[in-house]
PDB file of C-alpha atoms in Angstrom:
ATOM      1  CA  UNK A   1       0.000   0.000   0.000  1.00  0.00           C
ATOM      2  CA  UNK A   2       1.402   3.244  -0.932  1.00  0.00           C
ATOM      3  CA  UNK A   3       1.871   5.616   2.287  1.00  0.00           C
ATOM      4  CA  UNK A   4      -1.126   8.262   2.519  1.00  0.00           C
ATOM      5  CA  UNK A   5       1.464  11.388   2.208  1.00  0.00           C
ATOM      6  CA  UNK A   6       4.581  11.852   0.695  1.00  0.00           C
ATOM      7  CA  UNK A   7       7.841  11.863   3.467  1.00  0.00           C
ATOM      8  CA  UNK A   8       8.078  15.148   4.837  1.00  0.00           C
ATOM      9  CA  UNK A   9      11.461  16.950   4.192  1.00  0.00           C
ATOM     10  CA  UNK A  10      12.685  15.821   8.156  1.00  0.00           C
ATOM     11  CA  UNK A  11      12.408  12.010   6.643  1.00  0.00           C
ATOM     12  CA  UNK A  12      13.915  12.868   3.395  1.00  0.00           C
ATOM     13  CA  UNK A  13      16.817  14.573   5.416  1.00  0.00           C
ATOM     14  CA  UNK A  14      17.154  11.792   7.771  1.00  0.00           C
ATOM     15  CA  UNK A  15      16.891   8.759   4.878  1.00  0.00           C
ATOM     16  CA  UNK A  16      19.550  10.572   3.183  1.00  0.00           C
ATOM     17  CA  UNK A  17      22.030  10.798   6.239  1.00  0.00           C
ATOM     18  CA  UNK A  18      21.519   7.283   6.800  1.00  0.00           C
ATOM     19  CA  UNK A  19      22.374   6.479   3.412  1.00  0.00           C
ATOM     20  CA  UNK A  20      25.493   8.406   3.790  1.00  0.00           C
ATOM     21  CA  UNK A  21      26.216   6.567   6.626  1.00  0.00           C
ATOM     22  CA  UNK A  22      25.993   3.005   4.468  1.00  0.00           C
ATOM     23  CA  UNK A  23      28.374   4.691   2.305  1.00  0.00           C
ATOM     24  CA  UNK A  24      31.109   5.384   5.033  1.00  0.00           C
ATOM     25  CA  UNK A  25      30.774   2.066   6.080  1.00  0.00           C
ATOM     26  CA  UNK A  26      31.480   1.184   3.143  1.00  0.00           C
ATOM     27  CA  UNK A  27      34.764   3.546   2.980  1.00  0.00           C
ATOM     28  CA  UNK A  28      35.770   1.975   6.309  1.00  0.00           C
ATOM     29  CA  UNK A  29      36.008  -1.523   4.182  1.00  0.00           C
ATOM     30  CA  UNK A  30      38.458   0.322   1.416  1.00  0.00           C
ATOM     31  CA  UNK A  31      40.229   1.562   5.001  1.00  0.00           C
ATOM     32  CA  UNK A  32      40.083  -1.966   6.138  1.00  0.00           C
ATOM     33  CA  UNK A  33      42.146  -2.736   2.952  1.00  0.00           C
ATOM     34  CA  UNK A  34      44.653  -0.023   3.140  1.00  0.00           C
ATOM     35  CA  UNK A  35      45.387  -0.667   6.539  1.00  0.00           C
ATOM     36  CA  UNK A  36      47.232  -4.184   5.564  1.00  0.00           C
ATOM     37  CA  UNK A  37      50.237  -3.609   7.584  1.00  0.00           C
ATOM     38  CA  UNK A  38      48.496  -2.773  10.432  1.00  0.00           C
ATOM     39  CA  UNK A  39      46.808  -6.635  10.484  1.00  0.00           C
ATOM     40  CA  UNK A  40      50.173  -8.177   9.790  1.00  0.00           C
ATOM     41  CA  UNK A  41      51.758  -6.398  13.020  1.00  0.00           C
ATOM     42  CA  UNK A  42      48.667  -7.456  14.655  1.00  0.00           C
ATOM     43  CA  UNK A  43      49.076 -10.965  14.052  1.00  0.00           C
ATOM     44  CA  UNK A  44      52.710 -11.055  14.158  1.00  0.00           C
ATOM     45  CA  UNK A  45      52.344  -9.119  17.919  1.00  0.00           C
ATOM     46  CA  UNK A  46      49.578 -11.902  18.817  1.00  0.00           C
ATOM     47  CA  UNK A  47      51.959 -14.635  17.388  1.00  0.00           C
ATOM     48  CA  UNK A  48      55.105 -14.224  19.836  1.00  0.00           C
ATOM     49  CA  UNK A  49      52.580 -15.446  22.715  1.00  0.00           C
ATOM     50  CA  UNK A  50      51.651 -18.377  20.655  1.00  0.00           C
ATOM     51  CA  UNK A  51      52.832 -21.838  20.938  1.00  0.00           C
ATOM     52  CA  UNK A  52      53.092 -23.314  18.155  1.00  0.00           C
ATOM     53  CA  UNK A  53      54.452 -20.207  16.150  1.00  0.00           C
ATOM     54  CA  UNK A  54      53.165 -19.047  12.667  1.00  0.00           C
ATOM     55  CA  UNK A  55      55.368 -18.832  10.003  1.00  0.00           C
ATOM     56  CA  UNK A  56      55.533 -15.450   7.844  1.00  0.00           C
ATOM     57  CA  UNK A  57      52.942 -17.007   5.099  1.00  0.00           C
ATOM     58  CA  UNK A  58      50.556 -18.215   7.802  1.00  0.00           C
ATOM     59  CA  UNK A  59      50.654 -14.182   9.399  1.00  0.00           C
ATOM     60  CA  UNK A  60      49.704 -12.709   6.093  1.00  0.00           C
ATOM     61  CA  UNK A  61      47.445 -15.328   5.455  1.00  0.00           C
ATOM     62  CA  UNK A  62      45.824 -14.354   8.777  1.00  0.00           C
ATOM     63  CA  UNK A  63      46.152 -11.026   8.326  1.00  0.00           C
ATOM     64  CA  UNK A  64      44.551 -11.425   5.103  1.00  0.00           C
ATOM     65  CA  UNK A  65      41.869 -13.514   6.540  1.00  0.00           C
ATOM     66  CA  UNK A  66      41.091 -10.998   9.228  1.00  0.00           C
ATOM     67  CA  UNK A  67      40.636  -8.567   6.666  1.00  0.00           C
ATOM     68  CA  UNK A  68      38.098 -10.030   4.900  1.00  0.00           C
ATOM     69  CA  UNK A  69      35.700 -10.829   7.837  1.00  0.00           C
ATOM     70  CA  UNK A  70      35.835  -7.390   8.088  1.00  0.00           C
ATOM     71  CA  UNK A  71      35.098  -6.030   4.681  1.00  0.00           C
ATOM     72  CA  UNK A  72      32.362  -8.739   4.551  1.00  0.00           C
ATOM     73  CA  UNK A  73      30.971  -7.013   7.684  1.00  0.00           C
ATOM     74  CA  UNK A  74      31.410  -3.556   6.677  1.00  0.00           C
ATOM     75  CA  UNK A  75      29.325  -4.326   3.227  1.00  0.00           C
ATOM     76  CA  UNK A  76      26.850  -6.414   5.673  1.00  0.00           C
ATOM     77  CA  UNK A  77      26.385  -3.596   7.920  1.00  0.00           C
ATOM     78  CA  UNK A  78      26.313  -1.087   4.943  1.00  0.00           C
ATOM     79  CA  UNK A  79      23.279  -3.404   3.102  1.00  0.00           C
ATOM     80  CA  UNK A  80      21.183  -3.576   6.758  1.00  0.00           C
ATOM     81  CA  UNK A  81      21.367   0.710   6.887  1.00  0.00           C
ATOM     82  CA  UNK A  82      20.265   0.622   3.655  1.00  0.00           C
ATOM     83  CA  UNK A  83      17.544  -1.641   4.117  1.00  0.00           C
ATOM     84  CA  UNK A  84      16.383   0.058   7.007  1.00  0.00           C
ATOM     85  CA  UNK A  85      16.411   3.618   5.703  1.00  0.00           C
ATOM     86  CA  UNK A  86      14.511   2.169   3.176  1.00  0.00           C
ATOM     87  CA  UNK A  87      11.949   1.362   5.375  1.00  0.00           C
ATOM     88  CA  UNK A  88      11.970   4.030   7.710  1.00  0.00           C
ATOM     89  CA  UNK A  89      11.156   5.920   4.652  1.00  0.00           C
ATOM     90  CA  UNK A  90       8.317   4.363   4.136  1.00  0.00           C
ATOM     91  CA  UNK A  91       6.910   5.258   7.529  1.00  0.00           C
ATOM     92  CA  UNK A  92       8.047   2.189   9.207  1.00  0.00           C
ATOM     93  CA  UNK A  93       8.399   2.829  12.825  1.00  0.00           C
ATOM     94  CA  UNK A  94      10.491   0.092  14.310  1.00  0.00           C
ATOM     95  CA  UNK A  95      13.051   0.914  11.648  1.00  0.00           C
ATOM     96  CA  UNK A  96      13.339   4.245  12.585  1.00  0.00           C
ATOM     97  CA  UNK A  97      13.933   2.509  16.437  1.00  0.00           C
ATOM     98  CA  UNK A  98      16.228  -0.025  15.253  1.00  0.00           C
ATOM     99  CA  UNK A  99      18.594   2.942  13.608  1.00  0.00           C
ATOM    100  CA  UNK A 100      18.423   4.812  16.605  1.00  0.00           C
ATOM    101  CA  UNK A 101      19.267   2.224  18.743  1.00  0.00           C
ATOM    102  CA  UNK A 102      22.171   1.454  16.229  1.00  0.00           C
ATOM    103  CA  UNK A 103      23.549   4.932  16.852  1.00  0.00           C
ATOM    104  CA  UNK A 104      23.109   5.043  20.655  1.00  0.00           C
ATOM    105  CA  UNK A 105      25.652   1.660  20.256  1.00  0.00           C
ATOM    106  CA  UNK A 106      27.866   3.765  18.180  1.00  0.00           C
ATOM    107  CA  UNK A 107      28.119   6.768  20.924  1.00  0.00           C
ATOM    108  CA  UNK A 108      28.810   3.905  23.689  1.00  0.00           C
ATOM    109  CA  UNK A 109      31.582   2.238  21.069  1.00  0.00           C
ATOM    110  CA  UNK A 110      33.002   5.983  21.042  1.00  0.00           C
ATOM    111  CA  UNK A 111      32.504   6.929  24.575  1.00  0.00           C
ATOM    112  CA  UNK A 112      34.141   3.916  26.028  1.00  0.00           C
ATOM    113  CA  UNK A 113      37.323   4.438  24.203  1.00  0.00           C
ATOM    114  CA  UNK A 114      37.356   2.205  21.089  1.00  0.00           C
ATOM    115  CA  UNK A 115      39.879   3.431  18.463  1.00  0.00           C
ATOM    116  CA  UNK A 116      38.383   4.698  15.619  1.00  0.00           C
ATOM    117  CA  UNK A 117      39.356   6.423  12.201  1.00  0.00           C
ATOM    118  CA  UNK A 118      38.090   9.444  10.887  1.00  0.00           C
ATOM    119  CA  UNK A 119      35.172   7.930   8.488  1.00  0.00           C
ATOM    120  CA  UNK A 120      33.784   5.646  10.845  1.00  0.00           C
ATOM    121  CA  UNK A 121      33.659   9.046  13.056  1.00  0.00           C
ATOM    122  CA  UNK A 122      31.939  10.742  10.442  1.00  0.00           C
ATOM    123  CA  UNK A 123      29.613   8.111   9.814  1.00  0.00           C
ATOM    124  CA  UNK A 124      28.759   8.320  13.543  1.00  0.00           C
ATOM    125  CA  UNK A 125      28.181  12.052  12.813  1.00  0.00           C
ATOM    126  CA  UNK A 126      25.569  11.787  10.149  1.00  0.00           C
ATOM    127  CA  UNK A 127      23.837   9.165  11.909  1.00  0.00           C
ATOM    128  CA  UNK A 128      23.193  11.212  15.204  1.00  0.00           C
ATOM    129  CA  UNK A 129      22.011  13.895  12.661  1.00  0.00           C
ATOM    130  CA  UNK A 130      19.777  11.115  10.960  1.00  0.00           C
ATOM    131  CA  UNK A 131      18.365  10.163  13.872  1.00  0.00           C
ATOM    132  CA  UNK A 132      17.435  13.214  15.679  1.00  0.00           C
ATOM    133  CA  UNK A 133      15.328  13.884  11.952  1.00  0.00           C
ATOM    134  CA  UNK A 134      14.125  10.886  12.353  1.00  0.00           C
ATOM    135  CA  UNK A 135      12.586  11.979  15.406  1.00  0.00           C
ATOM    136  CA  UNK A 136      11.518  15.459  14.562  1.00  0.00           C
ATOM    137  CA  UNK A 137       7.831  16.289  15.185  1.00  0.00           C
ATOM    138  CA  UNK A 138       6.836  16.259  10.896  1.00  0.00           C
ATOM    139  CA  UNK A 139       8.366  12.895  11.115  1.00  0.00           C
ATOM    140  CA  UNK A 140       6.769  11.732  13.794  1.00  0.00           C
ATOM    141  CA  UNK A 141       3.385  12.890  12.422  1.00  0.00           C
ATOM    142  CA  UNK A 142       4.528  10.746   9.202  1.00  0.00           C
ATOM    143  CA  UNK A 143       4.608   7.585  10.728  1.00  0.00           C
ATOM    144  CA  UNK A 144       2.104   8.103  12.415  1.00  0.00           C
ATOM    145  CA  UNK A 145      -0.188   8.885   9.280  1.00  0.00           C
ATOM    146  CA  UNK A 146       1.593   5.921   7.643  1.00  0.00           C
ATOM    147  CA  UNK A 147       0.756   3.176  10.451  1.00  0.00           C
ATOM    148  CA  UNK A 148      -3.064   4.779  10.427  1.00  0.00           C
ATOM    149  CA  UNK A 149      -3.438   3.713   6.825  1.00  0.00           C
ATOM    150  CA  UNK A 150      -1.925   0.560   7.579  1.00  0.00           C
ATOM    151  CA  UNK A 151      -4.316  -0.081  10.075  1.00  0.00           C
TER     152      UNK A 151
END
């Protein structure tokens, strides 16, 4: 069923940041990548308390490893904002809970100390911004008016 108004410019705004923030998860996959030295000193750091010991093609097979559990959770995490956007957008409600509570994790993540690079705390950035649209009072009268026709 088609929603009984268009999305008010608040929802607009706010699908928009949350797209955004898909695409710096996204960017934190390609930093993932570039950061390849990084996950061999990792592994190599982990490996000297490790009995047996890895040779050097087993640590950048590790490191390799370790990098693509990560870009395959980056693009995972990127697909599920975009999903939900998409259906906060059209007036779903416990979307627009599920992104909010996905940014409250983010501020914890940042509060408690958890090193992280300058996309991932931009992304963090647009989604506060996303979410406190999300929220605004047009919005709110949007899903409202969406979950009415539904119902």
């Amino acid at each position: 069923m088609a929603s009984p108004t268009a999305p008010p410019r608040a929802v607009t705004a706010a699908f928009l940041a949350f797209l955004t923030y898909a695409a710096t998860a996204l960017a934190s996959g390609v930093v993932v990548l570039a950061a390849r030295p990084e996950f061999e000193d990792a592994v190599r750091a982990s490996n000297l308390r490790s009995s047996p010991r890895l040779t050097e093609d087993q640590v950048r097979g590790t490191a390799s490893a370790g990098q693509g559990v990560l870009l395959v959770l980056t693009t995972l995490v990127a697909l599920v904002y975009l999903w939900l956007a998409v259906k906060f957008r059209a007036g779903r409600n416990w979307a627009r809970v599920v992104l909010a509570v996905s940014t409250l994790l983010q501020l914890a993540a940042l509060v408690t100390g958890e090193r992280k690079h300058a996309v991932e705390r931009a992304g963090f950035v647009v989604a506060v911004i996303g979410t406190a649209l999300g929220y605004a009072p047009s919005s709110n009268a949007y899903i409202a008016a969406v979950r009415a026709a539904r119902d």
